[in-house]
Amino acid sequence: MNTGALLAACREMLNDLAQPYGWDDAQLVRYLNNAVGEACLRARLLKDDASTLLELCVSPRGDGRPAEPACGRR
């Protein structure tokens, strides 16, 4: 779905179909972008490099030993 299709869907849901629109495109795009960002954070699709959380990589051998120190770094 592209931005135009999302805007059309939003206008339909808001019953904002006749010009002059009650919501301008810039407002709706800003809300859509914020919603995408929130959804990504909640689904843990974004990584926060500033986080102080510990990431532990486990060896694929299945013995529970930690893998090499740089296993999670890119």
Short mmCIF file of N, CA and C in Angstrom, two decimals:
data_model
loop_
_atom_site.label_atom_id
_atom_site.label_comp_id
_atom_site.label_asym_id
_atom_site.label_seq_id
_atom_site.Cartn_x
_atom_site.Cartn_y
_atom_site.Cartn_z
N MET A 1 0.86 -1.17 0.00
CA MET A 1 0.00 0.00 0.00
C MET A 1 0.90 1.23 0.00
N ASN A 2 0.62 2.18 -0.87
CA ASN A 2 1.42 3.39 -0.91
C ASN A 2 0.73 4.51 -0.12
N THR A 3 1.40 5.66 -0.06
CA THR A 3 0.87 6.76 0.75
C THR A 3 -0.49 7.24 0.24
N GLY A 4 -0.65 7.30 -1.08
CA GLY A 4 -1.93 7.73 -1.63
C GLY A 4 -3.08 6.82 -1.23
N ALA A 5 -2.82 5.52 -1.27
CA ALA A 5 -3.86 4.55 -0.87
C ALA A 5 -4.15 4.65 0.62
N LEU A 6 -3.11 4.86 1.42
CA LEU A 6 -3.33 5.02 2.86
C LEU A 6 -4.13 6.28 3.16
N LEU A 7 -3.81 7.36 2.45
CA LEU A 7 -4.57 8.60 2.65
C LEU A 7 -6.04 8.41 2.28
N ALA A 8 -6.28 7.73 1.17
CA ALA A 8 -7.66 7.48 0.75
C ALA A 8 -8.40 6.64 1.79
N ALA A 9 -7.74 5.61 2.33
CA ALA A 9 -8.35 4.78 3.36
C ALA A 9 -8.64 5.58 4.62
N CYS A 10 -7.70 6.44 5.01
CA CYS A 10 -7.91 7.28 6.19
C CYS A 10 -9.09 8.23 5.99
N ARG A 11 -9.13 8.86 4.82
CA ARG A 11 -10.23 9.79 4.54
C ARG A 11 -11.58 9.07 4.57
N GLU A 12 -11.61 7.86 4.08
CA GLU A 12 -12.85 7.09 4.11
C GLU A 12 -13.25 6.77 5.54
N MET A 13 -12.27 6.34 6.36
CA MET A 13 -12.56 6.02 7.76
C MET A 13 -13.00 7.26 8.54
N LEU A 14 -12.42 8.41 8.19
CA LEU A 14 -12.74 9.66 8.88
C LEU A 14 -13.98 10.34 8.30
N ASN A 15 -14.53 9.75 7.22
CA ASN A 15 -15.65 10.36 6.51
C ASN A 15 -15.30 11.79 6.08
N ASP A 16 -14.08 11.95 5.58
CA ASP A 16 -13.54 13.23 5.16
C ASP A 16 -13.29 13.16 3.65
N LEU A 17 -14.37 13.00 2.88
CA LEU A 17 -14.25 12.71 1.45
C LEU A 17 -14.44 13.92 0.55
N ALA A 18 -15.05 14.97 1.05
CA ALA A 18 -15.34 16.14 0.22
C ALA A 18 -14.35 17.27 0.50
N GLN A 19 -13.94 17.92 -0.58
CA GLN A 19 -13.06 19.08 -0.42
C GLN A 19 -13.90 20.29 -0.05
N PRO A 20 -13.45 21.20 0.75
CA PRO A 20 -12.15 21.20 1.42
C PRO A 20 -12.12 20.17 2.55
N TYR A 21 -11.04 19.42 2.59
CA TYR A 21 -10.88 18.37 3.59
C TYR A 21 -10.73 18.96 4.99
N GLY A 22 -11.22 18.25 5.97
CA GLY A 22 -11.05 18.66 7.36
C GLY A 22 -9.63 18.40 7.84
N TRP A 23 -8.97 17.41 7.24
CA TRP A 23 -7.60 17.06 7.58
C TRP A 23 -6.75 17.24 6.34
N ASP A 24 -5.65 18.00 6.43
CA ASP A 24 -4.81 18.12 5.25
C ASP A 24 -3.88 16.91 5.14
N ASP A 25 -3.37 16.70 3.95
CA ASP A 25 -2.53 15.53 3.68
C ASP A 25 -1.33 15.45 4.61
N ALA A 26 -0.68 16.59 4.88
CA ALA A 26 0.51 16.59 5.73
C ALA A 26 0.20 16.08 7.13
N GLN A 27 -0.95 16.48 7.67
CA GLN A 27 -1.35 16.00 9.01
C GLN A 27 -1.54 14.49 9.01
N LEU A 28 -2.26 14.00 8.02
CA LEU A 28 -2.54 12.57 7.96
C LEU A 28 -1.26 11.77 7.75
N VAL A 29 -0.36 12.24 6.89
CA VAL A 29 0.90 11.53 6.66
C VAL A 29 1.73 11.51 7.94
N ARG A 30 1.72 12.61 8.68
CA ARG A 30 2.46 12.65 9.96
C ARG A 30 1.90 11.62 10.93
N TYR A 31 0.58 11.53 11.04
CA TYR A 31 -0.05 10.54 11.92
C TYR A 31 0.24 9.12 11.45
N LEU A 32 0.20 8.89 10.15
CA LEU A 32 0.51 7.56 9.61
C LEU A 32 1.96 7.17 9.90
N ASN A 33 2.89 8.10 9.72
CA ASN A 33 4.30 7.81 10.00
C ASN A 33 4.51 7.52 11.48
N ASN A 34 3.85 8.26 12.34
CA ASN A 34 3.95 7.99 13.78
C ASN A 34 3.39 6.61 14.11
N ALA A 35 2.28 6.23 13.47
CA ALA A 35 1.68 4.92 13.72
C ALA A 35 2.61 3.80 13.27
N VAL A 36 3.26 3.98 12.13
CA VAL A 36 4.20 2.97 11.65
C VAL A 36 5.36 2.82 12.64
N GLY A 37 5.89 3.94 13.11
CA GLY A 37 6.98 3.89 14.08
C GLY A 37 6.58 3.19 15.36
N GLU A 38 5.39 3.50 15.88
CA GLU A 38 4.90 2.85 17.09
C GLU A 38 4.72 1.36 16.88
N ALA A 39 4.16 0.97 15.74
CA ALA A 39 3.94 -0.45 15.46
C ALA A 39 5.28 -1.19 15.39
N CYS A 40 6.28 -0.58 14.78
CA CYS A 40 7.59 -1.21 14.68
C CYS A 40 8.22 -1.37 16.06
N LEU A 41 8.10 -0.36 16.89
CA LEU A 41 8.67 -0.46 18.25
C LEU A 41 7.96 -1.55 19.05
N ARG A 42 6.66 -1.59 18.96
CA ARG A 42 5.90 -2.58 19.74
C ARG A 42 6.14 -4.00 19.25
N ALA A 43 6.40 -4.15 17.95
CA ALA A 43 6.68 -5.47 17.39
C ALA A 43 8.17 -5.80 17.48
N ARG A 44 8.93 -4.90 18.06
CA ARG A 44 10.38 -5.07 18.23
C ARG A 44 11.09 -5.26 16.88
N LEU A 45 10.64 -4.48 15.89
CA LEU A 45 11.27 -4.53 14.57
C LEU A 45 12.41 -3.53 14.45
N LEU A 46 12.49 -2.59 15.41
CA LEU A 46 13.56 -1.60 15.41
C LEU A 46 14.50 -1.89 16.56
N LYS A 47 15.79 -1.70 16.31
CA LYS A 47 16.79 -1.92 17.35
C LYS A 47 17.26 -0.57 17.86
N ASP A 48 17.30 -0.42 19.16
CA ASP A 48 17.75 0.80 19.80
C ASP A 48 19.21 0.63 20.18
N ASP A 49 20.12 1.24 19.40
CA ASP A 49 21.54 1.10 19.68
C ASP A 49 21.96 1.82 20.96
N ALA A 50 21.15 2.72 21.44
CA ALA A 50 21.47 3.44 22.66
C ALA A 50 21.02 2.68 23.91
N SER A 51 20.36 1.56 23.73
CA SER A 51 19.84 0.80 24.86
C SER A 51 20.97 0.20 25.69
N THR A 52 20.73 0.11 26.98
CA THR A 52 21.72 -0.48 27.88
C THR A 52 21.39 -1.94 28.17
N LEU A 53 20.43 -2.50 27.46
CA LEU A 53 20.08 -3.90 27.67
C LEU A 53 21.19 -4.81 27.18
N LEU A 54 21.38 -5.92 27.82
CA LEU A 54 22.40 -6.88 27.46
C LEU A 54 21.87 -7.85 26.42
N GLU A 55 22.66 -8.09 25.39
CA GLU A 55 22.31 -9.08 24.39
C GLU A 55 23.28 -10.24 24.53
N LEU A 56 22.77 -11.42 24.77
CA LEU A 56 23.60 -12.60 24.95
C LEU A 56 23.41 -13.53 23.77
N CYS A 57 24.50 -13.86 23.13
CA CYS A 57 24.46 -14.78 22.00
C CYS A 57 24.87 -16.16 22.50
N VAL A 58 24.09 -17.15 22.15
CA VAL A 58 24.36 -18.52 22.58
C VAL A 58 24.91 -19.30 21.39
N SER A 59 25.83 -20.17 21.67
CA SER A 59 26.47 -20.97 20.64
C SER A 59 25.47 -21.87 19.94
N PRO A 60 25.58 -22.00 18.61
CA PRO A 60 24.68 -22.89 17.89
C PRO A 60 24.93 -24.36 18.20
N ARG A 61 25.97 -24.65 18.97
CA ARG A 61 26.27 -26.04 19.34
C ARG A 61 25.20 -26.61 20.27
N GLY A 62 24.43 -25.73 20.92
CA GLY A 62 23.37 -26.19 21.80
C GLY A 62 23.86 -26.58 23.18
N ASP A 63 25.11 -26.25 23.51
CA ASP A 63 25.62 -26.63 24.83
C ASP A 63 25.47 -25.50 25.85
N GLY A 64 24.85 -24.37 25.45
CA GLY A 64 24.61 -23.28 26.38
C GLY A 64 25.79 -22.36 26.59
N ARG A 65 26.93 -22.68 25.99
CA ARG A 65 28.09 -21.81 26.14
C ARG A 65 27.92 -20.57 25.27
N PRO A 66 28.41 -19.41 25.74
CA PRO A 66 28.33 -18.20 24.92
C PRO A 66 29.17 -18.37 23.65
N ALA A 67 28.69 -17.76 22.59
CA ALA A 67 29.45 -17.75 21.34
C ALA A 67 30.52 -16.68 21.42
N GLU A 68 31.22 -16.44 20.34
CA GLU A 68 32.27 -15.42 20.35
C GLU A 68 31.68 -14.06 20.72
N PRO A 69 32.48 -13.15 21.30
CA PRO A 69 31.96 -11.89 21.83
C PRO A 69 31.25 -11.01 20.79
N ALA A 70 31.65 -11.02 19.54
CA ALA A 70 31.08 -10.13 18.54
C ALA A 70 29.94 -10.76 17.76
N CYS A 71 29.31 -11.79 18.27
CA CYS A 71 28.31 -12.51 17.49
C CYS A 71 27.09 -11.69 17.13
N GLY A 72 26.70 -10.72 17.94
CA GLY A 72 25.51 -9.94 17.66
C GLY A 72 25.79 -8.61 17.01
N ARG A 73 27.05 -8.27 16.81
CA ARG A 73 27.41 -6.97 16.24
C ARG A 73 27.45 -7.04 14.73
N ARG A 74 27.07 -5.93 14.11
CA ARG A 74 27.12 -5.84 12.65
C ARG A 74 27.89 -4.65 12.21
#
